[in-house]
Amino acid sequence: GFPALVIIAAGPLMGLAFMAVQVALFGIYMGGSFAPNHKGMAILPKDFSIDFLRRQTLTSRNISGGPVVATGMGGLNFQIEHHLFPSMPSVNLRRARPVVREFCRERDVRYTETTLVESYRIVLRYLQRVGLKHADPFECPLASQLR
């Protein structure tokens, strides 16, 4: 209903332009909220045998930064707790954080937390490592078949 309302209120051309900008900005915002929590973390094969706690803590990272970061990320800065307790309201994840950290420390389970700026550095290093910048395009199996 929202797209129809926008098109009716703003007209077809302006309504579609508004929707395109709105969807693009929302995508950038969501990518900016999700990428810092997972990119550059361990990628485990589906059949890899590991307990639930380790699977969630090894593949996620928390973002520190206080209330400003928590508000900007919609509570997803507590990604480890979010994965361990997916139905917990995001406003309560910060309360679970000290309990989860201590639980992980007692069991020698890695609990990763970093700042927002450092997490973006990690993401950029990861993307650089896996991107074409560090790969020879002629090492591609399909390209070698065509030579």
PDB file of C-alpha atoms in Angstrom:
ATOM      1  CA  GLY A   1       0.000   0.000   0.000  1.00  0.00           C
ATOM      2  CA  PHE A   2       2.825   2.455   0.759  1.00  0.00           C
ATOM      3  CA  PRO A   3       4.195   2.570  -2.814  1.00  0.00           C
ATOM      4  CA  ALA A   4       0.684   3.172  -4.175  1.00  0.00           C
ATOM      5  CA  LEU A   5       0.105   5.950  -1.644  1.00  0.00           C
ATOM      6  CA  VAL A   6       3.412   7.628  -2.596  1.00  0.00           C
ATOM      7  CA  ILE A   7       2.631   7.417  -6.330  1.00  0.00           C
ATOM      8  CA  ILE A   8      -0.879   8.804  -5.799  1.00  0.00           C
ATOM      9  CA  ALA A   9       0.371  11.629  -3.541  1.00  0.00           C
ATOM     10  CA  ALA A  10       3.437  12.634  -5.585  1.00  0.00           C
ATOM     11  CA  GLY A  11       2.455  11.575  -9.072  1.00  0.00           C
ATOM     12  CA  PRO A  12       3.851   8.652 -11.049  1.00  0.00           C
ATOM     13  CA  LEU A  13       7.275  10.056 -11.984  1.00  0.00           C
ATOM     14  CA  MET A  14       8.071  11.765  -8.672  1.00  0.00           C
ATOM     15  CA  GLY A  15       6.552   8.849  -6.712  1.00  0.00           C
ATOM     16  CA  LEU A  16       8.708   6.270  -8.487  1.00  0.00           C
ATOM     17  CA  ALA A  17      11.787   8.475  -8.072  1.00  0.00           C
ATOM     18  CA  PHE A  18      11.053   8.858  -4.346  1.00  0.00           C
ATOM     19  CA  MET A  19      10.591   5.101  -3.956  1.00  0.00           C
ATOM     20  CA  ALA A  20      13.847   4.380  -5.829  1.00  0.00           C
ATOM     21  CA  VAL A  21      15.816   6.762  -3.587  1.00  0.00           C
ATOM     22  CA  GLN A  22      14.103   5.471  -0.455  1.00  0.00           C
ATOM     23  CA  VAL A  23      14.830   1.810  -1.293  1.00  0.00           C
ATOM     24  CA  ALA A  24      18.458   2.615  -2.211  1.00  0.00           C
ATOM     25  CA  LEU A  25      19.102   4.531   1.014  1.00  0.00           C
ATOM     26  CA  PHE A  26      17.410   1.839   3.084  1.00  0.00           C
ATOM     27  CA  GLY A  27      19.616  -0.787   1.408  1.00  0.00           C
ATOM     28  CA  ILE A  28      22.769   1.190   2.180  1.00  0.00           C
ATOM     29  CA  TYR A  29      21.641   1.648   5.787  1.00  0.00           C
ATOM     30  CA  MET A  30      20.833  -2.046   6.217  1.00  0.00           C
ATOM     31  CA  GLY A  31      24.108  -3.108   4.579  1.00  0.00           C
ATOM     32  CA  GLY A  32      25.941  -0.697   6.859  1.00  0.00           C
ATOM     33  CA  SER A  33      24.249  -2.312   9.856  1.00  0.00           C
ATOM     34  CA  PHE A  34      24.760  -5.958   8.878  1.00  0.00           C
ATOM     35  CA  ALA A  35      28.217  -5.954   7.240  1.00  0.00           C
ATOM     36  CA  PRO A  36      30.184  -4.893  10.338  1.00  0.00           C
ATOM     37  CA  ASN A  37      28.774  -7.838  12.311  1.00  0.00           C
ATOM     38  CA  HIS A  38      29.612 -10.692   9.941  1.00  0.00           C
ATOM     39  CA  LYS A  39      32.004  -9.844   7.108  1.00  0.00           C
ATOM     40  CA  GLY A  40      35.490 -11.129   7.769  1.00  0.00           C
ATOM     41  CA  MET A  41      34.328 -13.578  10.437  1.00  0.00           C
ATOM     42  CA  ALA A  42      34.716 -17.337  10.201  1.00  0.00           C
ATOM     43  CA  ILE A  43      32.623 -19.084   7.552  1.00  0.00           C
ATOM     44  CA  LEU A  44      31.719 -22.579   8.700  1.00  0.00           C
ATOM     45  CA  PRO A  45      30.566 -25.322   6.342  1.00  0.00           C
ATOM     46  CA  LYS A  46      26.987 -26.510   6.935  1.00  0.00           C
ATOM     47  CA  ASP A  47      28.153 -30.005   7.870  1.00  0.00           C
ATOM     48  CA  PHE A  48      30.850 -28.727  10.277  1.00  0.00           C
ATOM     49  CA  SER A  49      30.171 -30.229  13.701  1.00  0.00           C
ATOM     50  CA  ILE A  50      30.190 -27.460  16.303  1.00  0.00           C
ATOM     51  CA  ASP A  51      27.920 -26.577  19.189  1.00  0.00           C
ATOM     52  CA  PHE A  52      25.330 -23.788  18.931  1.00  0.00           C
ATOM     53  CA  LEU A  53      27.193 -21.349  21.209  1.00  0.00           C
ATOM     54  CA  ARG A  54      30.449 -21.575  19.251  1.00  0.00           C
ATOM     55  CA  ARG A  55      28.685 -21.407  15.880  1.00  0.00           C
ATOM     56  CA  GLN A  56      27.047 -18.123  16.894  1.00  0.00           C
ATOM     57  CA  THR A  57      30.059 -16.530  18.601  1.00  0.00           C
ATOM     58  CA  LEU A  58      32.661 -17.523  15.995  1.00  0.00           C
ATOM     59  CA  THR A  59      30.623 -16.178  13.071  1.00  0.00           C
ATOM     60  CA  SER A  60      29.448 -12.882  14.613  1.00  0.00           C
ATOM     61  CA  ARG A  61      30.999  -9.829  16.203  1.00  0.00           C
ATOM     62  CA  ASN A  62      29.574  -7.176  18.470  1.00  0.00           C
ATOM     63  CA  ILE A  63      30.099  -3.481  17.846  1.00  0.00           C
ATOM     64  CA  SER A  64      30.933  -1.331  20.865  1.00  0.00           C
ATOM     65  CA  GLY A  65      30.166   2.353  21.040  1.00  0.00           C
ATOM     66  CA  GLY A  66      27.429   3.062  23.523  1.00  0.00           C
ATOM     67  CA  PRO A  67      23.909   4.388  22.995  1.00  0.00           C
ATOM     68  CA  VAL A  68      24.667   6.272  19.763  1.00  0.00           C
ATOM     69  CA  VAL A  69      25.928   3.147  17.999  1.00  0.00           C
ATOM     70  CA  ALA A  70      23.125   1.023  19.495  1.00  0.00           C
ATOM     71  CA  THR A  71      20.506   3.484  18.240  1.00  0.00           C
ATOM     72  CA  GLY A  72      22.088   3.799  14.795  1.00  0.00           C
ATOM     73  CA  MET A  73      22.329   0.028  14.388  1.00  0.00           C
ATOM     74  CA  GLY A  74      18.897  -0.658  15.837  1.00  0.00           C
ATOM     75  CA  GLY A  75      20.344  -2.863  18.569  1.00  0.00           C
ATOM     76  CA  LEU A  76      22.114  -5.122  16.072  1.00  0.00           C
ATOM     77  CA  ASN A  77      25.450  -4.035  17.481  1.00  0.00           C
ATOM     78  CA  PHE A  78      24.805  -6.872  19.971  1.00  0.00           C
ATOM     79  CA  GLN A  79      24.935  -9.428  17.171  1.00  0.00           C
ATOM     80  CA  ILE A  80      26.239 -12.347  19.244  1.00  0.00           C
ATOM     81  CA  GLU A  81      23.396 -11.996  21.742  1.00  0.00           C
ATOM     82  CA  HIS A  82      20.938 -11.500  18.866  1.00  0.00           C
ATOM     83  CA  HIS A  83      22.030 -14.830  17.347  1.00  0.00           C
ATOM     84  CA  LEU A  84      21.938 -16.647  20.678  1.00  0.00           C
ATOM     85  CA  PHE A  85      18.527 -15.225  21.620  1.00  0.00           C
ATOM     86  CA  PRO A  86      16.796 -14.337  18.314  1.00  0.00           C
ATOM     87  CA  SER A  87      13.384 -13.681  19.868  1.00  0.00           C
ATOM     88  CA  MET A  88      14.737 -11.347  22.576  1.00  0.00           C
ATOM     89  CA  PRO A  89      13.721  -7.708  22.010  1.00  0.00           C
ATOM     90  CA  SER A  90      16.735  -5.719  20.811  1.00  0.00           C
ATOM     91  CA  VAL A  91      16.428  -3.273  23.724  1.00  0.00           C
ATOM     92  CA  ASN A  92      17.263  -6.156  26.106  1.00  0.00           C
ATOM     93  CA  LEU A  93      20.297  -7.464  24.224  1.00  0.00           C
ATOM     94  CA  ARG A  94      22.626  -5.012  25.979  1.00  0.00           C
ATOM     95  CA  ARG A  95      21.544  -6.511  29.327  1.00  0.00           C
ATOM     96  CA  ALA A  96      22.388 -10.012  28.111  1.00  0.00           C
ATOM     97  CA  ARG A  97      25.855  -8.943  26.885  1.00  0.00           C
ATOM     98  CA  PRO A  98      27.734  -9.120  30.254  1.00  0.00           C
ATOM     99  CA  VAL A  99      26.178 -12.499  31.056  1.00  0.00           C
ATOM    100  CA  VAL A 100      27.100 -13.922  27.633  1.00  0.00           C
ATOM    101  CA  ARG A 101      30.637 -12.464  27.771  1.00  0.00           C
ATOM    102  CA  GLU A 102      31.256 -14.026  31.181  1.00  0.00           C
ATOM    103  CA  PHE A 103      29.745 -17.342  30.071  1.00  0.00           C
ATOM    104  CA  CYS A 104      32.048 -17.384  27.029  1.00  0.00           C
ATOM    105  CA  ARG A 105      35.086 -16.388  29.097  1.00  0.00           C
ATOM    106  CA  GLU A 106      34.455 -19.221  31.576  1.00  0.00           C
ATOM    107  CA  ARG A 107      34.297 -21.739  28.718  1.00  0.00           C
ATOM    108  CA  ASP A 108      37.192 -20.254  26.731  1.00  0.00           C
ATOM    109  CA  VAL A 109      34.914 -19.398  23.782  1.00  0.00           C
ATOM    110  CA  ARG A 110      36.078 -16.477  21.638  1.00  0.00           C
ATOM    111  CA  TYR A 111      33.790 -13.454  22.000  1.00  0.00           C
ATOM    112  CA  THR A 112      34.620 -10.795  19.398  1.00  0.00           C
ATOM    113  CA  GLU A 113      33.801  -7.159  19.973  1.00  0.00           C
ATOM    114  CA  THR A 114      35.253  -4.092  18.276  1.00  0.00           C
ATOM    115  CA  THR A 115      34.429  -0.490  17.454  1.00  0.00           C
ATOM    116  CA  LEU A 116      32.352   0.506  14.451  1.00  0.00           C
ATOM    117  CA  VAL A 117      35.350   2.103  12.701  1.00  0.00           C
ATOM    118  CA  GLU A 118      37.559  -0.949  13.283  1.00  0.00           C
ATOM    119  CA  SER A 119      34.799  -3.285  12.077  1.00  0.00           C
ATOM    120  CA  TYR A 120      34.588  -1.334   8.799  1.00  0.00           C
ATOM    121  CA  ARG A 121      38.384  -1.655   8.482  1.00  0.00           C
ATOM    122  CA  ILE A 122      38.033  -5.417   8.937  1.00  0.00           C
ATOM    123  CA  VAL A 123      35.238  -5.523   6.340  1.00  0.00           C
ATOM    124  CA  LEU A 124      37.287  -3.529   3.814  1.00  0.00           C
ATOM    125  CA  ARG A 125      40.372  -5.741   4.335  1.00  0.00           C
ATOM    126  CA  TYR A 126      38.203  -8.828   3.882  1.00  0.00           C
ATOM    127  CA  LEU A 127      36.577  -7.511   0.701  1.00  0.00           C
ATOM    128  CA  GLN A 128      39.988  -6.528  -0.632  1.00  0.00           C
ATOM    129  CA  ARG A 129      41.354 -10.012   0.092  1.00  0.00           C
ATOM    130  CA  VAL A 130      38.506 -11.842  -1.635  1.00  0.00           C
ATOM    131  CA  GLY A 131      38.014  -9.325  -4.436  1.00  0.00           C
ATOM    132  CA  LEU A 132      39.607  -9.274  -7.863  1.00  0.00           C
ATOM    133  CA  LYS A 133      42.337  -6.899  -6.691  1.00  0.00           C
ATOM    134  CA  HIS A 134      44.285  -9.821  -5.255  1.00  0.00           C
ATOM    135  CA  ALA A 135      43.330 -12.452  -7.807  1.00  0.00           C
ATOM    136  CA  ASP A 136      44.544 -13.133 -11.300  1.00  0.00           C
ATOM    137  CA  PRO A 137      41.437 -13.165 -13.515  1.00  0.00           C
ATOM    138  CA  PHE A 138      43.158 -15.735 -15.710  1.00  0.00           C
ATOM    139  CA  GLU A 139      43.183 -18.212 -12.811  1.00  0.00           C
ATOM    140  CA  CYS A 140      39.431 -18.548 -13.290  1.00  0.00           C
ATOM    141  CA  PRO A 141      38.586 -22.153 -14.329  1.00  0.00           C
ATOM    142  CA  LEU A 142      36.211 -20.932 -17.027  1.00  0.00           C
ATOM    143  CA  ALA A 143      38.827 -18.527 -18.446  1.00  0.00           C
ATOM    144  CA  SER A 144      41.426 -21.319 -18.578  1.00  0.00           C
ATOM    145  CA  GLN A 145      38.976 -23.514 -20.519  1.00  0.00           C
ATOM    146  CA  LEU A 146      38.524 -20.761 -23.108  1.00  0.00           C
ATOM    147  CA  ARG A 147      42.276 -20.283 -23.747  1.00  0.00           C
TER     148      ARG A 147
END
